[in-house]
Amino acid sequence: QVKKLCDQKLLIRMKTKCVPCSLNLDTQCPAGYTKITNGTGTPDCRYYLEIKTHTLSFPGCRHRCVKEFEQPECCQGHWGPDCMGK
């Protein structure tokens, strides 16, 4: 029995919205994603507040999230919807 399906593991990364670090403790990743940062997250972004005629920029925090899924793929030398082609 020759293996015809070679699933590829894909890691999808995303970051949550930039918010004040003090508010970022409770930030959750979207459904299906796993949070890989702790506490207030990573202080690597800026968020903006509009005050009357000015927009102010402040340092903020965001969390990093990952989601893993398997993408079915045919092994080398096989092709087609059921990977039966050679």
JSON list of N, CA, C and O in Angstrom, two decimals, residues 29-66:
[
{"chain": "A", "resi": 29, "resn": "CYS", "atom": "N", "xyz": [-8.29, 35.49, 21.30]},
{"chain": "A", "resi": 29, "resn": "CYS", "atom": "CA", "xyz": [-8.06, 35.25, 19.88]},
{"chain": "A", "resi": 29, "resn": "CYS", "atom": "C", "xyz": [-9.39, 34.84, 19.24]},
{"chain": "A", "resi": 29, "resn": "CYS", "atom": "O", "xyz": [-10.29, 34.37, 19.93]},
{"chain": "A", "resi": 30, "resn": "PRO", "atom": "N", "xyz": [-9.49, 35.00, 17.92]},
{"chain": "A", "resi": 30, "resn": "PRO", "atom": "CA", "xyz": [-10.71, 34.55, 17.25]},
{"chain": "A", "resi": 30, "resn": "PRO", "atom": "C", "xyz": [-10.92, 33.05, 17.46]},
{"chain": "A", "resi": 30, "resn": "PRO", "atom": "O", "xyz": [-9.96, 32.33, 17.76]},
{"chain": "A", "resi": 31, "resn": "ALA", "atom": "N", "xyz": [-12.14, 32.59, 17.28]},
{"chain": "A", "resi": 31, "resn": "ALA", "atom": "CA", "xyz": [-12.47, 31.18, 17.48]},
{"chain": "A", "resi": 31, "resn": "ALA", "atom": "C", "xyz": [-11.54, 30.30, 16.65]},
{"chain": "A", "resi": 31, "resn": "ALA", "atom": "O", "xyz": [-11.27, 30.60, 15.49]},
{"chain": "A", "resi": 32, "resn": "GLY", "atom": "N", "xyz": [-11.03, 29.25, 17.26]},
{"chain": "A", "resi": 32, "resn": "GLY", "atom": "CA", "xyz": [-10.17, 28.32, 16.54]},
{"chain": "A", "resi": 32, "resn": "GLY", "atom": "C", "xyz": [-8.69, 28.66, 16.66]},
{"chain": "A", "resi": 32, "resn": "GLY", "atom": "O", "xyz": [-7.84, 27.84, 16.34]},
{"chain": "A", "resi": 33, "resn": "TYR", "atom": "N", "xyz": [-8.38, 29.86, 17.12]},
{"chain": "A", "resi": 33, "resn": "TYR", "atom": "CA", "xyz": [-6.98, 30.26, 17.27]},
{"chain": "A", "resi": 33, "resn": "TYR", "atom": "C", "xyz": [-6.52, 30.07, 18.71]},
{"chain": "A", "resi": 33, "resn": "TYR", "atom": "O", "xyz": [-7.31, 30.18, 19.64]},
{"chain": "A", "resi": 34, "resn": "THR", "atom": "N", "xyz": [-5.24, 29.80, 18.89]},
{"chain": "A", "resi": 34, "resn": "THR", "atom": "CA", "xyz": [-4.64, 29.65, 20.20]},
{"chain": "A", "resi": 34, "resn": "THR", "atom": "C", "xyz": [-3.76, 30.86, 20.48]},
{"chain": "A", "resi": 34, "resn": "THR", "atom": "O", "xyz": [-2.94, 31.24, 19.65]},
{"chain": "A", "resi": 35, "resn": "LYS", "atom": "N", "xyz": [-3.92, 31.44, 21.66]},
{"chain": "A", "resi": 35, "resn": "LYS", "atom": "CA", "xyz": [-3.11, 32.60, 22.04]},
{"chain": "A", "resi": 35, "resn": "LYS", "atom": "C", "xyz": [-1.72, 32.13, 22.43]},
{"chain": "A", "resi": 35, "resn": "LYS", "atom": "O", "xyz": [-1.58, 31.22, 23.24]},
{"chain": "A", "resi": 36, "resn": "ILE", "atom": "N", "xyz": [-0.68, 32.70, 21.82]},
{"chain": "A", "resi": 36, "resn": "ILE", "atom": "CA", "xyz": [0.68, 32.27, 22.16]},
{"chain": "A", "resi": 36, "resn": "ILE", "atom": "C", "xyz": [1.45, 33.35, 22.92]},
{"chain": "A", "resi": 36, "resn": "ILE", "atom": "O", "xyz": [2.62, 33.18, 23.21]},
{"chain": "A", "resi": 37, "resn": "THR", "atom": "N", "xyz": [0.79, 34.45, 23.24]},
{"chain": "A", "resi": 37, "resn": "THR", "atom": "CA", "xyz": [1.42, 35.47, 24.08]},
{"chain": "A", "resi": 37, "resn": "THR", "atom": "C", "xyz": [0.69, 35.49, 25.41]},
{"chain": "A", "resi": 37, "resn": "THR", "atom": "O", "xyz": [-0.48, 35.12, 25.49]},
{"chain": "A", "resi": 38, "resn": "ASN", "atom": "N", "xyz": [1.38, 35.93, 26.45]},
{"chain": "A", "resi": 38, "resn": "ASN", "atom": "CA", "xyz": [0.78, 35.92, 27.80]},
{"chain": "A", "resi": 38, "resn": "ASN", "atom": "C", "xyz": [0.50, 37.33, 28.29]},
{"chain": "A", "resi": 38, "resn": "ASN", "atom": "O", "xyz": [0.99, 38.30, 27.74]},
{"chain": "A", "resi": 39, "resn": "GLY", "atom": "N", "xyz": [-0.25, 37.40, 29.36]},
{"chain": "A", "resi": 39, "resn": "GLY", "atom": "CA", "xyz": [-0.46, 38.66, 30.06]},
{"chain": "A", "resi": 39, "resn": "GLY", "atom": "C", "xyz": [-1.04, 39.73, 29.17]},
{"chain": "A", "resi": 39, "resn": "GLY", "atom": "O", "xyz": [-2.09, 39.56, 28.57]},
{"chain": "A", "resi": 40, "resn": "THR", "atom": "N", "xyz": [-0.31, 40.84, 29.06]},
{"chain": "A", "resi": 40, "resn": "THR", "atom": "CA", "xyz": [-0.82, 41.96, 28.26]},
{"chain": "A", "resi": 40, "resn": "THR", "atom": "C", "xyz": [-0.40, 41.85, 26.81]},
{"chain": "A", "resi": 40, "resn": "THR", "atom": "O", "xyz": [-0.68, 42.73, 26.01]},
{"chain": "A", "resi": 41, "resn": "GLY", "atom": "N", "xyz": [0.30, 40.78, 26.45]},
{"chain": "A", "resi": 41, "resn": "GLY", "atom": "CA", "xyz": [0.69, 40.59, 25.06]},
{"chain": "A", "resi": 41, "resn": "GLY", "atom": "C", "xyz": [1.99, 41.29, 24.72]},
{"chain": "A", "resi": 41, "resn": "GLY", "atom": "O", "xyz": [2.82, 41.55, 25.59]},
{"chain": "A", "resi": 42, "resn": "THR", "atom": "N", "xyz": [2.16, 41.61, 23.45]},
{"chain": "A", "resi": 42, "resn": "THR", "atom": "CA", "xyz": [3.40, 42.20, 22.96]},
{"chain": "A", "resi": 42, "resn": "THR", "atom": "C", "xyz": [3.22, 43.70, 22.75]},
{"chain": "A", "resi": 42, "resn": "THR", "atom": "O", "xyz": [2.32, 44.10, 22.02]},
{"chain": "A", "resi": 43, "resn": "PRO", "atom": "N", "xyz": [4.07, 44.51, 23.37]},
{"chain": "A", "resi": 43, "resn": "PRO", "atom": "CA", "xyz": [3.93, 45.97, 23.22]},
{"chain": "A", "resi": 43, "resn": "PRO", "atom": "C", "xyz": [4.63, 46.45, 21.94]},
{"chain": "A", "resi": 43, "resn": "PRO", "atom": "O", "xyz": [5.61, 47.18, 21.99]},
{"chain": "A", "resi": 44, "resn": "ASP", "atom": "N", "xyz": [4.11, 46.02, 20.79]},
{"chain": "A", "resi": 44, "resn": "ASP", "atom": "CA", "xyz": [4.83, 46.33, 19.54]},
{"chain": "A", "resi": 44, "resn": "ASP", "atom": "C", "xyz": [3.95, 47.08, 18.54]},
{"chain": "A", "resi": 44, "resn": "ASP", "atom": "O", "xyz": [4.12, 46.94, 17.33]},
{"chain": "A", "resi": 45, "resn": "CYS", "atom": "N", "xyz": [2.98, 47.83, 19.04]},
{"chain": "A", "resi": 45, "resn": "CYS", "atom": "CA", "xyz": [2.09, 48.49, 18.08]},
{"chain": "A", "resi": 45, "resn": "CYS", "atom": "C", "xyz": [1.63, 49.83, 18.66]},
{"chain": "A", "resi": 45, "resn": "CYS", "atom": "O", "xyz": [1.91, 50.16, 19.80]},
{"chain": "A", "resi": 46, "resn": "ARG", "atom": "N", "xyz": [0.91, 50.57, 17.84]},
{"chain": "A", "resi": 46, "resn": "ARG", "atom": "CA", "xyz": [0.36, 51.85, 18.30]},
{"chain": "A", "resi": 46, "resn": "ARG", "atom": "C", "xyz": [-1.12, 51.88, 17.97]},
{"chain": "A", "resi": 46, "resn": "ARG", "atom": "O", "xyz": [-1.55, 51.34, 16.97]},
{"chain": "A", "resi": 47, "resn": "TYR", "atom": "N", "xyz": [-1.89, 52.48, 18.87]},
{"chain": "A", "resi": 47, "resn": "TYR", "atom": "CA", "xyz": [-3.31, 52.67, 18.59]},
{"chain": "A", "resi": 47, "resn": "TYR", "atom": "C", "xyz": [-3.59, 54.16, 18.57]},
{"chain": "A", "resi": 47, "resn": "TYR", "atom": "O", "xyz": [-2.79, 54.97, 19.06]},
{"chain": "A", "resi": 48, "resn": "TYR", "atom": "N", "xyz": [-4.71, 54.53, 17.97]},
{"chain": "A", "resi": 48, "resn": "TYR", "atom": "CA", "xyz": [-4.98, 55.95, 17.72]},
{"chain": "A", "resi": 48, "resn": "TYR", "atom": "C", "xyz": [-6.27, 56.37, 18.38]},
{"chain": "A", "resi": 48, "resn": "TYR", "atom": "O", "xyz": [-7.24, 55.62, 18.41]},
{"chain": "A", "resi": 49, "resn": "LEU", "atom": "N", "xyz": [-6.26, 57.57, 18.93]},
{"chain": "A", "resi": 49, "resn": "LEU", "atom": "CA", "xyz": [-7.46, 58.16, 19.52]},
{"chain": "A", "resi": 49, "resn": "LEU", "atom": "C", "xyz": [-7.72, 59.48, 18.81]},
{"chain": "A", "resi": 49, "resn": "LEU", "atom": "O", "xyz": [-6.82, 60.30, 18.69]},
{"chain": "A", "resi": 50, "resn": "GLU", "atom": "N", "xyz": [-8.94, 59.63, 18.36]},
{"chain": "A", "resi": 50, "resn": "GLU", "atom": "CA", "xyz": [-9.28, 60.91, 17.73]},
{"chain": "A", "resi": 50, "resn": "GLU", "atom": "C", "xyz": [-9.90, 61.83, 18.77]},
{"chain": "A", "resi": 50, "resn": "GLU", "atom": "O", "xyz": [-10.87, 61.46, 19.43]},
{"chain": "A", "resi": 51, "resn": "ILE", "atom": "N", "xyz": [-9.30, 62.99, 18.96]},
{"chain": "A", "resi": 51, "resn": "ILE", "atom": "CA", "xyz": [-9.81, 63.96, 19.92]},
{"chain": "A", "resi": 51, "resn": "ILE", "atom": "C", "xyz": [-10.08, 65.25, 19.16]},
{"chain": "A", "resi": 51, "resn": "ILE", "atom": "O", "xyz": [-9.14, 65.92, 18.73]},
{"chain": "A", "resi": 52, "resn": "LYS", "atom": "N", "xyz": [-11.33, 65.56, 18.96]},
{"chain": "A", "resi": 52, "resn": "LYS", "atom": "CA", "xyz": [-11.74, 66.73, 18.19]},
{"chain": "A", "resi": 52, "resn": "LYS", "atom": "C", "xyz": [-11.01, 66.78, 16.85]},
{"chain": "A", "resi": 52, "resn": "LYS", "atom": "O", "xyz": [-11.30, 65.98, 15.98]},
{"chain": "A", "resi": 53, "resn": "THR", "atom": "N", "xyz": [-10.06, 67.68, 16.72]},
{"chain": "A", "resi": 53, "resn": "THR", "atom": "CA", "xyz": [-9.42, 67.83, 15.41]},
{"chain": "A", "resi": 53, "resn": "THR", "atom": "C", "xyz": [-8.10, 67.07, 15.31]},
{"chain": "A", "resi": 53, "resn": "THR", "atom": "O", "xyz": [-7.44, 67.10, 14.27]},
{"chain": "A", "resi": 54, "resn": "HIS", "atom": "N", "xyz": [-7.69, 66.42, 16.40]},
{"chain": "A", "resi": 54, "resn": "HIS", "atom": "CA", "xyz": [-6.39, 65.76, 16.40]},
{"chain": "A", "resi": 54, "resn": "HIS", "atom": "C", "xyz": [-6.53, 64.25, 16.51]},
{"chain": "A", "resi": 54, "resn": "HIS", "atom": "O", "xyz": [-7.47, 63.75, 17.12]},
{"chain": "A", "resi": 55, "resn": "THR", "atom": "N", "xyz": [-5.59, 63.55, 15.94]},
{"chain": "A", "resi": 55, "resn": "THR", "atom": "CA", "xyz": [-5.49, 62.11, 16.16]},
{"chain": "A", "resi": 55, "resn": "THR", "atom": "C", "xyz": [-4.21, 61.87, 16.93]},
{"chain": "A", "resi": 55, "resn": "THR", "atom": "O", "xyz": [-3.12, 62.25, 16.49]},
{"chain": "A", "resi": 56, "resn": "LEU", "atom": "N", "xyz": [-4.35, 61.27, 18.10]},
{"chain": "A", "resi": 56, "resn": "LEU", "atom": "CA", "xyz": [-3.18, 60.99, 18.94]},
{"chain": "A", "resi": 56, "resn": "LEU", "atom": "C", "xyz": [-2.83, 59.51, 18.82]},
{"chain": "A", "resi": 56, "resn": "LEU", "atom": "O", "xyz": [-3.69, 58.66, 18.71]},
{"chain": "A", "resi": 57, "resn": "SER", "atom": "N", "xyz": [-1.54, 59.25, 18.88]},
{"chain": "A", "resi": 57, "resn": "SER", "atom": "CA", "xyz": [-1.05, 57.88, 18.75]},
{"chain": "A", "resi": 57, "resn": "SER", "atom": "C", "xyz": [-0.40, 57.47, 20.07]},
{"chain": "A", "resi": 57, "resn": "SER", "atom": "O", "xyz": [0.37, 58.23, 20.65]},
{"chain": "A", "resi": 58, "resn": "PHE", "atom": "N", "xyz": [-0.73, 56.29, 20.56]},
{"chain": "A", "resi": 58, "resn": "PHE", "atom": "CA", "xyz": [-0.19, 55.80, 21.82]},
{"chain": "A", "resi": 58, "resn": "PHE", "atom": "C", "xyz": [0.40, 54.40, 21.63]},
{"chain": "A", "resi": 58, "resn": "PHE", "atom": "O", "xyz": [-0.11, 53.63, 20.83]},
{"chain": "A", "resi": 59, "resn": "PRO", "atom": "N", "xyz": [1.45, 54.08, 22.41]},
{"chain": "A", "resi": 59, "resn": "PRO", "atom": "CA", "xyz": [1.94, 52.70, 22.35]},
{"chain": "A", "resi": 59, "resn": "PRO", "atom": "C", "xyz": [0.89, 51.76, 22.93]},
{"chain": "A", "resi": 59, "resn": "PRO", "atom": "O", "xyz": [0.26, 52.07, 23.94]},
{"chain": "A", "resi": 60, "resn": "GLY", "atom": "N", "xyz": [0.71, 50.62, 22.29]},
{"chain": "A", "resi": 60, "resn": "GLY", "atom": "CA", "xyz": [-0.28, 49.66, 22.76]},
{"chain": "A", "resi": 60, "resn": "GLY", "atom": "C", "xyz": [0.25, 48.24, 22.70]},
{"chain": "A", "resi": 60, "resn": "GLY", "atom": "O", "xyz": [1.42, 48.01, 22.40]},
{"chain": "A", "resi": 61, "resn": "CYS", "atom": "N", "xyz": [-0.63, 47.30, 23.01]},
{"chain": "A", "resi": 61, "resn": "CYS", "atom": "CA", "xyz": [-0.26, 45.89, 23.03]},
{"chain": "A", "resi": 61, "resn": "CYS", "atom": "C", "xyz": [-1.22, 45.09, 22.16]},
{"chain": "A", "resi": 61, "resn": "CYS", "atom": "O", "xyz": [-2.35, 45.49, 21.94]},
{"chain": "A", "resi": 62, "resn": "ARG", "atom": "N", "xyz": [-0.74, 43.95, 21.71]},
{"chain": "A", "resi": 62, "resn": "ARG", "atom": "CA", "xyz": [-1.61, 43.02, 20.99]},
{"chain": "A", "resi": 62, "resn": "ARG", "atom": "C", "xyz": [-1.12, 41.61, 21.25]},
{"chain": "A", "resi": 62, "resn": "ARG", "atom": "O", "xyz": [0.02, 41.39, 21.67]},
{"chain": "A", "resi": 63, "resn": "HIS", "atom": "N", "xyz": [-1.99, 40.66, 21.03]},
{"chain": "A", "resi": 63, "resn": "HIS", "atom": "CA", "xyz": [-1.63, 39.26, 21.23]},
{"chain": "A", "resi": 63, "resn": "HIS", "atom": "C", "xyz": [-1.37, 38.59, 19.90]},
{"chain": "A", "resi": 63, "resn": "HIS", "atom": "O", "xyz": [-1.93, 38.98, 18.87]},
{"chain": "A", "resi": 64, "resn": "ARG", "atom": "N", "xyz": [-0.53, 37.58, 19.94]},
{"chain": "A", "resi": 64, "resn": "ARG", "atom": "CA", "xyz": [-0.29, 36.76, 18.76]},
{"chain": "A", "resi": 64, "resn": "ARG", "atom": "C", "xyz": [-1.08, 35.46, 18.91]},
{"chain": "A", "resi": 64, "resn": "ARG", "atom": "O", "xyz": [-1.12, 34.87, 19.98]},
{"chain": "A", "resi": 65, "resn": "CYS", "atom": "N", "xyz": [-1.68, 35.04, 17.82]},
{"chain": "A", "resi": 65, "resn": "CYS", "atom": "CA", "xyz": [-2.51, 33.84, 17.83]},
{"chain": "A", "resi": 65, "resn": "CYS", "atom": "C", "xyz": [-2.08, 32.93, 16.68]},
{"chain": "A", "resi": 65, "resn": "CYS", "atom": "O", "xyz": [-1.66, 33.41, 15.64]},
{"chain": "A", "resi": 66, "resn": "VAL", "atom": "N", "xyz": [-2.21, 31.64, 16.89]},
{"chain": "A", "resi": 66, "resn": "VAL", "atom": "CA", "xyz": [-1.92, 30.70, 15.81]},
{"chain": "A", "resi": 66, "resn": "VAL", "atom": "C", "xyz": [-3.06, 29.69, 15.68]},
{"chain": "A", "resi": 66, "resn": "VAL", "atom": "O", "xyz": [-3.77, 29.40, 16.64]}
]
